[in-house]
XYZ file of C-alpha atoms in Angstrom:
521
model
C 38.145 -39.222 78.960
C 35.928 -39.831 82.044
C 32.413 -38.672 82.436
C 33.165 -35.629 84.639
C 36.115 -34.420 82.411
C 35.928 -30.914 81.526
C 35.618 -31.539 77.628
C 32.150 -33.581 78.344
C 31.059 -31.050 80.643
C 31.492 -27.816 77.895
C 29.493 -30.306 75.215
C 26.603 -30.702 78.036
C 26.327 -27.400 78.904
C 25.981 -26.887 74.533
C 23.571 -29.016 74.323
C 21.439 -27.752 76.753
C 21.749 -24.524 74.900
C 20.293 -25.342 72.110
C 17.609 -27.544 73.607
C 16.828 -23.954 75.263
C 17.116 -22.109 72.140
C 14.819 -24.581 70.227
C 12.071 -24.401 73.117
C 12.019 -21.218 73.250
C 11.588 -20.934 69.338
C 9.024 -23.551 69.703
C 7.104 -21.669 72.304
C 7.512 -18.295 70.160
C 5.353 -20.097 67.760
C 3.094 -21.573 70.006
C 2.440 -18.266 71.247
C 0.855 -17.075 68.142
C -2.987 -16.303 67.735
C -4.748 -19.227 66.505
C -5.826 -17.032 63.331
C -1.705 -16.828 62.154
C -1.397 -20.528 63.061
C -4.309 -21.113 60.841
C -2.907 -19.035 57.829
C 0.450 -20.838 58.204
C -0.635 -23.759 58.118
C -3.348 -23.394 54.772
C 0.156 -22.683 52.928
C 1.109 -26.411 53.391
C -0.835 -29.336 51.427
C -3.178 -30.571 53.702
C -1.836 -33.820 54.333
C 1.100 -32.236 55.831
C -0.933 -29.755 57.931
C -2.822 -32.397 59.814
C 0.487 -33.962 60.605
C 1.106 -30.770 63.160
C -1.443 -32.275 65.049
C 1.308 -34.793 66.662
C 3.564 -32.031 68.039
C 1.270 -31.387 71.117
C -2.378 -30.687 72.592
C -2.189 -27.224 71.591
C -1.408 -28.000 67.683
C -3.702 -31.126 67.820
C -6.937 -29.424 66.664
C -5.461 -25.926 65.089
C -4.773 -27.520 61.337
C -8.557 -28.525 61.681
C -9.631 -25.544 61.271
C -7.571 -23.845 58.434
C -9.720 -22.131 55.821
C -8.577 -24.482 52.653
C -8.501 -28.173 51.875
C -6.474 -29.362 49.422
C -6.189 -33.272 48.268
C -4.350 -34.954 45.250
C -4.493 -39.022 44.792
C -3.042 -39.660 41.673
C -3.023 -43.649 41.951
C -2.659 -44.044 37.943
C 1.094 -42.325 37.964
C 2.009 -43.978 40.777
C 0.679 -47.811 39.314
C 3.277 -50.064 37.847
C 0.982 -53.377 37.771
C -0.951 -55.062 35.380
C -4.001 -52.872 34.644
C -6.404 -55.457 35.039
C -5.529 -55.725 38.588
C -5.525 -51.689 38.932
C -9.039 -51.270 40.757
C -8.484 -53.847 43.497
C -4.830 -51.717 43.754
C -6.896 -48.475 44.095
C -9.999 -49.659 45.956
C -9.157 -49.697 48.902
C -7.009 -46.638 48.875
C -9.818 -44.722 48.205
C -11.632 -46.103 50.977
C -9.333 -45.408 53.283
C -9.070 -41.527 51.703
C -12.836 -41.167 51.626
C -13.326 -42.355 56.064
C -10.548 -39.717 56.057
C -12.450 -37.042 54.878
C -15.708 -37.899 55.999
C -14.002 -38.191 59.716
C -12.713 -35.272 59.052
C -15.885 -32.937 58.094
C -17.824 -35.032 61.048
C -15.277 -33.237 63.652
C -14.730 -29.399 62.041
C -16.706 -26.742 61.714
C -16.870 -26.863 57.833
C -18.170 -22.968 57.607
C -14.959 -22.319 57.824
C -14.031 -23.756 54.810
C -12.640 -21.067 52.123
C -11.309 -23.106 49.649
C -11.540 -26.632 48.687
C -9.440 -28.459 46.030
C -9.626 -32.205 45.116
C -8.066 -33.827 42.735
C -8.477 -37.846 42.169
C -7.905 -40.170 38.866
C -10.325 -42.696 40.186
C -13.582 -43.416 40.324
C -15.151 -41.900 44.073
C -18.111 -43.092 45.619
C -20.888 -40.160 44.847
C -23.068 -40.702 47.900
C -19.408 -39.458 50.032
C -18.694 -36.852 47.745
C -22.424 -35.232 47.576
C -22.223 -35.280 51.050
C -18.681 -33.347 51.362
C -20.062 -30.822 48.496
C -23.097 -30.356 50.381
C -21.622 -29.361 53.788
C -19.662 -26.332 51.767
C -21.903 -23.445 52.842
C -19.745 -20.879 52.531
C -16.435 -22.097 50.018
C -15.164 -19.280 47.902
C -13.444 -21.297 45.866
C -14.371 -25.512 44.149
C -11.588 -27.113 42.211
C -12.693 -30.419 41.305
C -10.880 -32.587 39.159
C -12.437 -36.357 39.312
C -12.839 -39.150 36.754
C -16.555 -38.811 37.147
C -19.125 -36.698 39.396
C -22.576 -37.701 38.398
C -25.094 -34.581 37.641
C -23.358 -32.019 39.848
C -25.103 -30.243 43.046
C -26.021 -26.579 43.165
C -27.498 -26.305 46.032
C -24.469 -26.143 48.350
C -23.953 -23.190 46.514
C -26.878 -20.730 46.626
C -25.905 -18.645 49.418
C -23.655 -16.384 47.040
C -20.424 -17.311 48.224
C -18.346 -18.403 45.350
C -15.908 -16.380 43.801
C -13.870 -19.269 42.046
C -15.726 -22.747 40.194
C -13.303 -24.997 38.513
C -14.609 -28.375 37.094
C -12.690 -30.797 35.347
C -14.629 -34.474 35.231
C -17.438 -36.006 33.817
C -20.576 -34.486 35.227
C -23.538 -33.119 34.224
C -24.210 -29.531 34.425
C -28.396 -29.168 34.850
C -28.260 -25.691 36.169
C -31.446 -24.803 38.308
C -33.488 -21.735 37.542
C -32.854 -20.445 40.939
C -28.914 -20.742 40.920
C -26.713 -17.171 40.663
C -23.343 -16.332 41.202
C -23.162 -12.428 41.548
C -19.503 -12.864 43.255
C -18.151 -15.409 40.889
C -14.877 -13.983 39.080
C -13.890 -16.812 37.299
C -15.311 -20.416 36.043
C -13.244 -22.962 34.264
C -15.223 -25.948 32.905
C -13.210 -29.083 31.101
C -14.449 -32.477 29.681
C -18.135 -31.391 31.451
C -21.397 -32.083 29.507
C -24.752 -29.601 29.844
C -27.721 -30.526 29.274
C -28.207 -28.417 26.167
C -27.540 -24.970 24.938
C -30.169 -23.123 27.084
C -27.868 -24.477 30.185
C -24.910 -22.631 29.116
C -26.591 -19.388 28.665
C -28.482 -19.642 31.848
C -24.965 -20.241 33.660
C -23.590 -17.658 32.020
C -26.086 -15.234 32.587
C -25.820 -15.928 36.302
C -22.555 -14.644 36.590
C -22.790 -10.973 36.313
C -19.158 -10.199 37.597
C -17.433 -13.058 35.627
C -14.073 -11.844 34.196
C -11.909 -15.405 33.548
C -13.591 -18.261 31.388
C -12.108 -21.398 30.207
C -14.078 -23.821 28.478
C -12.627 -27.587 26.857
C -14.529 -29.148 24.747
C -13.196 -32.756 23.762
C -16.377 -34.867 23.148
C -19.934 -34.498 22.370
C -21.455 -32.139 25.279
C -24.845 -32.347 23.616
C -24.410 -28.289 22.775
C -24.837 -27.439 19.064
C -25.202 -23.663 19.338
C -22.394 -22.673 21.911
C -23.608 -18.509 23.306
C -21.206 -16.776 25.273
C -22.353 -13.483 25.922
C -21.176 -12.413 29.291
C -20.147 -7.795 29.085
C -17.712 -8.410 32.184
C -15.438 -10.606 30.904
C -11.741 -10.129 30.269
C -9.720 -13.108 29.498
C -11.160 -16.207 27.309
C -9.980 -19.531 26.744
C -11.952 -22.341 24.584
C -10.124 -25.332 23.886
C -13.143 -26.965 20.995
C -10.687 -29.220 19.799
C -13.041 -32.392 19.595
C -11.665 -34.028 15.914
C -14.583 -33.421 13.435
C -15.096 -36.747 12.795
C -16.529 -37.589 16.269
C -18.907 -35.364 15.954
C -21.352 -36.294 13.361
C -23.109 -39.728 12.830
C -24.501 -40.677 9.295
C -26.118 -38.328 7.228
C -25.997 -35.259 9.697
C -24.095 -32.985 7.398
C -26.643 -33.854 4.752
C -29.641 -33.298 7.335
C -28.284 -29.510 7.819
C -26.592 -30.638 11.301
C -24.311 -27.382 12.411
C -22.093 -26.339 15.186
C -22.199 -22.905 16.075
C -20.072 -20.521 18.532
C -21.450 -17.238 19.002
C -19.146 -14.971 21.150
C -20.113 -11.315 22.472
C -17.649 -9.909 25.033
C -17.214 -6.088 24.583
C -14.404 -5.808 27.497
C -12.690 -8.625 26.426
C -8.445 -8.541 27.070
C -7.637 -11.815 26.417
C -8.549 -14.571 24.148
C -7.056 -17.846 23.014
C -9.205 -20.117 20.809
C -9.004 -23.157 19.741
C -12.078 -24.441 17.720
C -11.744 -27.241 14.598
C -15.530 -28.080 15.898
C -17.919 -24.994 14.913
C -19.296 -24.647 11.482
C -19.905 -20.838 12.318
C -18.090 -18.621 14.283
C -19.949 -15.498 14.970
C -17.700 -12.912 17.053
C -18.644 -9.285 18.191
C -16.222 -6.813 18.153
C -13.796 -6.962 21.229
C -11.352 -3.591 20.254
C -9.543 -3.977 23.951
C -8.110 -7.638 23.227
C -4.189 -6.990 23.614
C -3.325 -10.622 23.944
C -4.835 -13.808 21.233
C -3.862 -17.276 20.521
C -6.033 -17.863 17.502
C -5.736 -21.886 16.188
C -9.352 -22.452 14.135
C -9.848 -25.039 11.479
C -12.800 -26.698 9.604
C -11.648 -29.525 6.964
C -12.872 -27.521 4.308
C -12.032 -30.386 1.430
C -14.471 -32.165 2.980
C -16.830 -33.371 0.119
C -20.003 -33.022 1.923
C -19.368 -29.385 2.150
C -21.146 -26.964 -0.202
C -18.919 -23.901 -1.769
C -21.088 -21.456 -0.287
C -20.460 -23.083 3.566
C -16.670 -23.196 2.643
C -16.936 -19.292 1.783
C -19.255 -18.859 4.838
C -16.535 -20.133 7.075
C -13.524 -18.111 5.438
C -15.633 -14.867 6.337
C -16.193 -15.959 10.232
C -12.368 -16.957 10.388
C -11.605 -12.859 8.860
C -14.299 -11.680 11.144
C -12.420 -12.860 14.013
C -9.149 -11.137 13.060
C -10.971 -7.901 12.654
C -12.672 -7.746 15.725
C -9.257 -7.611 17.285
C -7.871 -4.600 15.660
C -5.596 -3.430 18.557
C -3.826 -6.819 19.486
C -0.379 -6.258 20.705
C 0.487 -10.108 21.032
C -0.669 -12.586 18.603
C -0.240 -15.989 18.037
C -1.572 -18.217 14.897
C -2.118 -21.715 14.809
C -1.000 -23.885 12.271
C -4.328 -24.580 10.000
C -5.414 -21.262 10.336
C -4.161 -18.886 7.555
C -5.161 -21.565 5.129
C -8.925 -19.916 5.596
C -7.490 -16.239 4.845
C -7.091 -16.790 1.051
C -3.557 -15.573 -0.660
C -4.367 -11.569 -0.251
C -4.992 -9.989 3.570
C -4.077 -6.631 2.435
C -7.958 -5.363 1.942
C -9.333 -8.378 3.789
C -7.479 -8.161 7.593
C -7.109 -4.443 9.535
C -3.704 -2.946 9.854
C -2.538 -4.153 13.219
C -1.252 -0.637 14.494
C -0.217 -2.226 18.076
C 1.096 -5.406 17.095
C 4.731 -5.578 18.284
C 4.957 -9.848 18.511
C 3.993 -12.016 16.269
C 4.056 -15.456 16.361
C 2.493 -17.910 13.145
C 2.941 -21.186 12.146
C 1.955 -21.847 8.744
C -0.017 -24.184 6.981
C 2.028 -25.908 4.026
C -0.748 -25.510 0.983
C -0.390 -21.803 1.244
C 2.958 -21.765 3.337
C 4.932 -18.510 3.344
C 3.171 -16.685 0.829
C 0.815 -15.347 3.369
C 4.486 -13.277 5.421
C 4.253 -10.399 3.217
C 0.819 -9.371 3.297
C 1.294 -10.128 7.594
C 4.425 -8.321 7.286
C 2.151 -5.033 5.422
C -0.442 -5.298 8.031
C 1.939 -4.588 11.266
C 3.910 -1.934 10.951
C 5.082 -1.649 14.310
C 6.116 -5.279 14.403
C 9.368 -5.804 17.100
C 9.362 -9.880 16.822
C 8.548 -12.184 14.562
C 8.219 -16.445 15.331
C 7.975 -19.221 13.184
C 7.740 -22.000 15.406
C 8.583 -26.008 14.667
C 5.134 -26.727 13.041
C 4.360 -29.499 15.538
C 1.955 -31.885 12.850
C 4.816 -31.962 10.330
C 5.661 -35.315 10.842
C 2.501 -36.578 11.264
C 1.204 -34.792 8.258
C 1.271 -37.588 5.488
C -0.412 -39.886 7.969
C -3.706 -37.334 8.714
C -3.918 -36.464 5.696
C -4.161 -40.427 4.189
C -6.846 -40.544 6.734
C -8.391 -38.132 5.821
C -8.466 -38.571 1.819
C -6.160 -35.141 1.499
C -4.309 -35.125 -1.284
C -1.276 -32.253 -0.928
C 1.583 -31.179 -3.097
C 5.590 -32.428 -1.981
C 6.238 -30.363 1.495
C 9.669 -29.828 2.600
C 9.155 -27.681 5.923
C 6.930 -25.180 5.548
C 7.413 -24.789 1.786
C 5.860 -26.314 -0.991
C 8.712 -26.465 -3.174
C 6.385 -27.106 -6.120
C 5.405 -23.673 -6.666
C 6.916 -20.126 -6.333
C 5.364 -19.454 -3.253
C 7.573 -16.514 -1.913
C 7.213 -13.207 -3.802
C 8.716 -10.219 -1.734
C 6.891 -7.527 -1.988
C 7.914 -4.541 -4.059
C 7.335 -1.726 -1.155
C 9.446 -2.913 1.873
C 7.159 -3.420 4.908
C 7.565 -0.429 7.349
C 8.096 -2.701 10.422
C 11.272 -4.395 8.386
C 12.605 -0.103 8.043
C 11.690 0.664 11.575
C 10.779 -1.554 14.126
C 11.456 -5.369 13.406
C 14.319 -6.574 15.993
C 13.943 -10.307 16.290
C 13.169 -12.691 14.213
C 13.015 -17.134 15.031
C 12.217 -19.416 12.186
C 12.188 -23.016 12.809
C 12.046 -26.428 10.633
C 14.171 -24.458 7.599
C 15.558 -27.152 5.792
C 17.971 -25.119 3.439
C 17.237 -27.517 0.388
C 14.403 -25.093 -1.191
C 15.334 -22.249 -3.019
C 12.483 -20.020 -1.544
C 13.222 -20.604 2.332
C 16.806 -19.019 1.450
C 15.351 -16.252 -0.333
C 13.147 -15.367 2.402
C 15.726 -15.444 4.868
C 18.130 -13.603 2.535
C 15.629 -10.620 2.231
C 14.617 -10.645 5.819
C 18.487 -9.895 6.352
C 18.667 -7.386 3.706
C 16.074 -5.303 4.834
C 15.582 -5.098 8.255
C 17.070 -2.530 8.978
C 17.113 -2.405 13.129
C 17.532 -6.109 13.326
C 19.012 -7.915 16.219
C 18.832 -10.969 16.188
C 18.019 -13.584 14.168
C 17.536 -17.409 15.379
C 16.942 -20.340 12.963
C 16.512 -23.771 13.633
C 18.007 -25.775 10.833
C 16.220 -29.262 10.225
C 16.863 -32.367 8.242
C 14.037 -34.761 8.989
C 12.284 -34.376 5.776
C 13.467 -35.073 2.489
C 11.884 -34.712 -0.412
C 8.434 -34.949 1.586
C 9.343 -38.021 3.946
C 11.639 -39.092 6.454
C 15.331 -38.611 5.755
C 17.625 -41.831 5.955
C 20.978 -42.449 4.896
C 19.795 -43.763 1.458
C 18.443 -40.758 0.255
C 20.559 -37.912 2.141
C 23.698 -39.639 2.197
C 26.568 -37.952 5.302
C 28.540 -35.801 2.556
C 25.675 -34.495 1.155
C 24.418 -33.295 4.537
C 27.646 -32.086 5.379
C 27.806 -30.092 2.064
C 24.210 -28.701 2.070
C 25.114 -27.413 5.925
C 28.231 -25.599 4.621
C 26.152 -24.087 1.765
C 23.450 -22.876 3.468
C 25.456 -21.016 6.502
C 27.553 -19.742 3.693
C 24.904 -18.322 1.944
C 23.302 -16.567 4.786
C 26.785 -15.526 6.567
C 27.880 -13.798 3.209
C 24.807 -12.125 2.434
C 24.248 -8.278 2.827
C 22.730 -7.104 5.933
C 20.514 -4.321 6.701
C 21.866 -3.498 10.280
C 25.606 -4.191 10.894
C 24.053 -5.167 14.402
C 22.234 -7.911 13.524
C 23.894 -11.384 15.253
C 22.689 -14.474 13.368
C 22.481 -17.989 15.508
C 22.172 -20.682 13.171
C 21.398 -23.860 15.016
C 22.369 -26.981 13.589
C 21.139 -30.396 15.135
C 23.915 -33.772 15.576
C 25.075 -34.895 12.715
C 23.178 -38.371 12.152
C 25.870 -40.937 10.418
């Protein structure tokens, strides 16, 4: 076909279309106010953003001015080398990241600057990053999460501005007496160290409107006496999971050495708490809580501890339960019922609200502790018992720790009679109770089928019920071929779905989902 053949003239003439029709989209764009250019472009990472300054003069110096700067180097995930030779792989990526940005706040007007976010797994050089903090006069929002910052800068930050303060590196927190934050909302704060107690309050009492706190605690902070007492909060999150043993040196527990949290927030809605650190937990009441993760644990067989600190610590762990009285969603960690004793019924309120419950038990008390839970929330619609997560690691922490615990086969101790049902069927099982998941049920202890059995009998609006069958542990260790031979397996499967498909049921609409995991040969 020759060039001036019709057929080569209709695809010219198309093509020239749509070089039209994508102009004239292009110019549509172009058209818009620098302000909705702006906007647009803060949606995209950053990186990407300043890439739109290729596509012409106009668009060369628009992404410089968008209102938030966002930057992620994660060199670490991205490293597949020896990691001796790691730093002189990273070092001079960073340079070439840190001319960026200081090019970059030499040329723009950084008042503009709404937001900034970086986030770097390497060591930056401090003199580059004072200088960016510094220039962020008016940022409503810091998310910094660096391997180290040094003692951090508040000076930046006096003129009232922030609204959002997230920290997540090494740096010192010396807060000045000058420094307050009447816009700031909400303050997270991970891995940072303060210069003592006194710093925490004093940042705490400069943030009058502060309604979202996170706190992680996973080393020594130098804080013994932890005060949060802020009236405007509404959702709290401590993570004071730094392993007890890392916390004291020689004779400390013998010299009276004590970790204390102290928590009064009256408008509190949320709160999820993890603490194995503090020797005293002190909490106000907080009656508007309709959301808590609760996971707090002292190693109360420790011999240096004295009966009346072990008793001490059982009240504060109550305490906290009953300043929660109208929880609608609550969720228990594993170690923590084993501070509750073997009775709640006068020692916990009657959850009137609670609807979902979700509790992982510890094994020395195990599932003795369900119908006194069971008594206490009468309105109860779902019920969890989750795959304790440390059950296979059990034997191990506890060697390390010089624990000595009876034979556990899931959550049982199949040494004792642990399950007694209770004579009075709980009002949520009559009423309310619809759902109902139970993991790491091994079906070779007489009491986990019992349980199950009754939970069946007498719920009477059940559901559903899910359970997740397992055969990792046998006879308190691992299971091999040795000591739970195929057939056996096989036979112990068949009994224990028969068992629970044959039993009687309290509502003829209950489905039961019994999952089974491969069959290991």
């Amino acid at each position: 076909m020759g060039l001036n053949s019709p057929g080569t003239s209709s695809e010219t003439k198309k093509m020239f279309v749509r070089e039209e029709i994508t102009n004239e989209a292009q110019d549509r764009i172009s058209q818009l106010p620098d302000a909705i250019l702006c906007h647009i472009l803060s949606l995209l990472p950053t990186k990407l953003a300043a890439q739109t300054g290729i596509l012409s003069k106009q668009w060369k110096n628009v992404w410089l001015s968008i209102p938030a700067l966002e930057f992620q180097i994660n060199l670490r995930a991205n490293y597949e080398g020896e990691w001796s030779a790691f730093d002189c792989f990273a070092k001079p990526k960073i340079e070439s990241f840190t001319n960026f940005l200081d090019r970059l706040f030499a040329i723009r007007d950084t008042s503009g600057i709404k937001k900034f976010r970086l986030v770097c797994d390497h060591q930056v050089d401090s003199r580059c990053l004072n200088n960016w903090l510094s220039a962020l006069h008016n940022v409503q929002e810091l998310d910094l999460d660096l391997w180290e910052l040094g003692e951090f800068p508040w000076s930046p930050f006096t003129n009232n501005s922030l609204e959002i303060l997230k920290l997540s590196c090494n740096v010192l927190l010396n807060i000045p007496s000058s420094v307050s934050f009447p816009r700031l909302k909400v303050l997270h704060l991970h891995s940072v160290t303060y210069v003592g107690g006194a710093s925490v309050e004093k940042l705490l009492s400069s943030c009058p409107v502060l309604e979202d706190l996170q706190i992680s605690r996973w080393q020594w902070d130098n804080v013994r006496n932890f005060v949060i007492a802020v009236p405007s909060l509404k959702r709290l999150t401590l993570d004071f999971s730094t392993p007890e043993m890392d916390l004291y040196d020689g004779d400390d527990y013998e010299d009276g050495v004590e970790y204390k949290l102290i928590i009064t927030a009256p408008n509190l809605e949320y709160l999820n708490l993890i603490d194995y650190m503090s020797d005293s937990i002190q909490v106000s009441s907080m009656t508007r809580v309709t959301e808590s993760r609760l996971s707090v644990y002292k190693i109360l067989t420790c011999v240096q501890r004295t009966a009346e600190q072990t008793s001490n610590y059982e009240s504060n762990v109550r305490e906290i339960f009953r300043s929660i009285p109208n929880v609608k969603h609550l969720t228990i960690g594993e170690f923590t019922m084993n501070s509750l004793g073997e009775s709640l019924d006068s020692r916990l309120p009657v959850f009137q609200n609670l609807v979902h419950l979700e509790i992982s038990f510890y094994v020395a008390n195990g599932a003795i502790l369900l119908p006194s839970l069971l008594k206490i929330s009468p309105k109860l619609e779902s019920l969890i018992l989750p795959q304790v997560h440390y059950i296979r690691d059990l034997h191990n922490f506890e060697r390390n720790m010089g624990i000595t615990s009876p034979n556990v086969i899931g959550w049982f101790n199949p040494e004792e009679n642990q399950v007694k049902p209770p004579q009075d069927v709980p009002e949520c099982l009559l009423f309310s109770l619809k759902n109902v998941e139970i993991s790491c049920i091994t079906g070779r202890v007489e009491e986990e089928v019992e349980l199950l059995i009754y939970l069946l009998g007498n719920a009477m609006v059940l559901e559903k019920m899910t359970i997740w069958y397992e055969e990792y542990y046998v006879s308190g260790g691992p299971m091999d071929t040795t000591n739970y031979p195929t057939a056996r397996r096989v036979q112990d499967r068949l009994s224990f779905t028969d068992k629970l498909m044959n039993c009687t049921r309290g509502s003829a609409a209950c489905q039961l989902d019994i999952q089974m995991p491969e069959l290991q040969l």
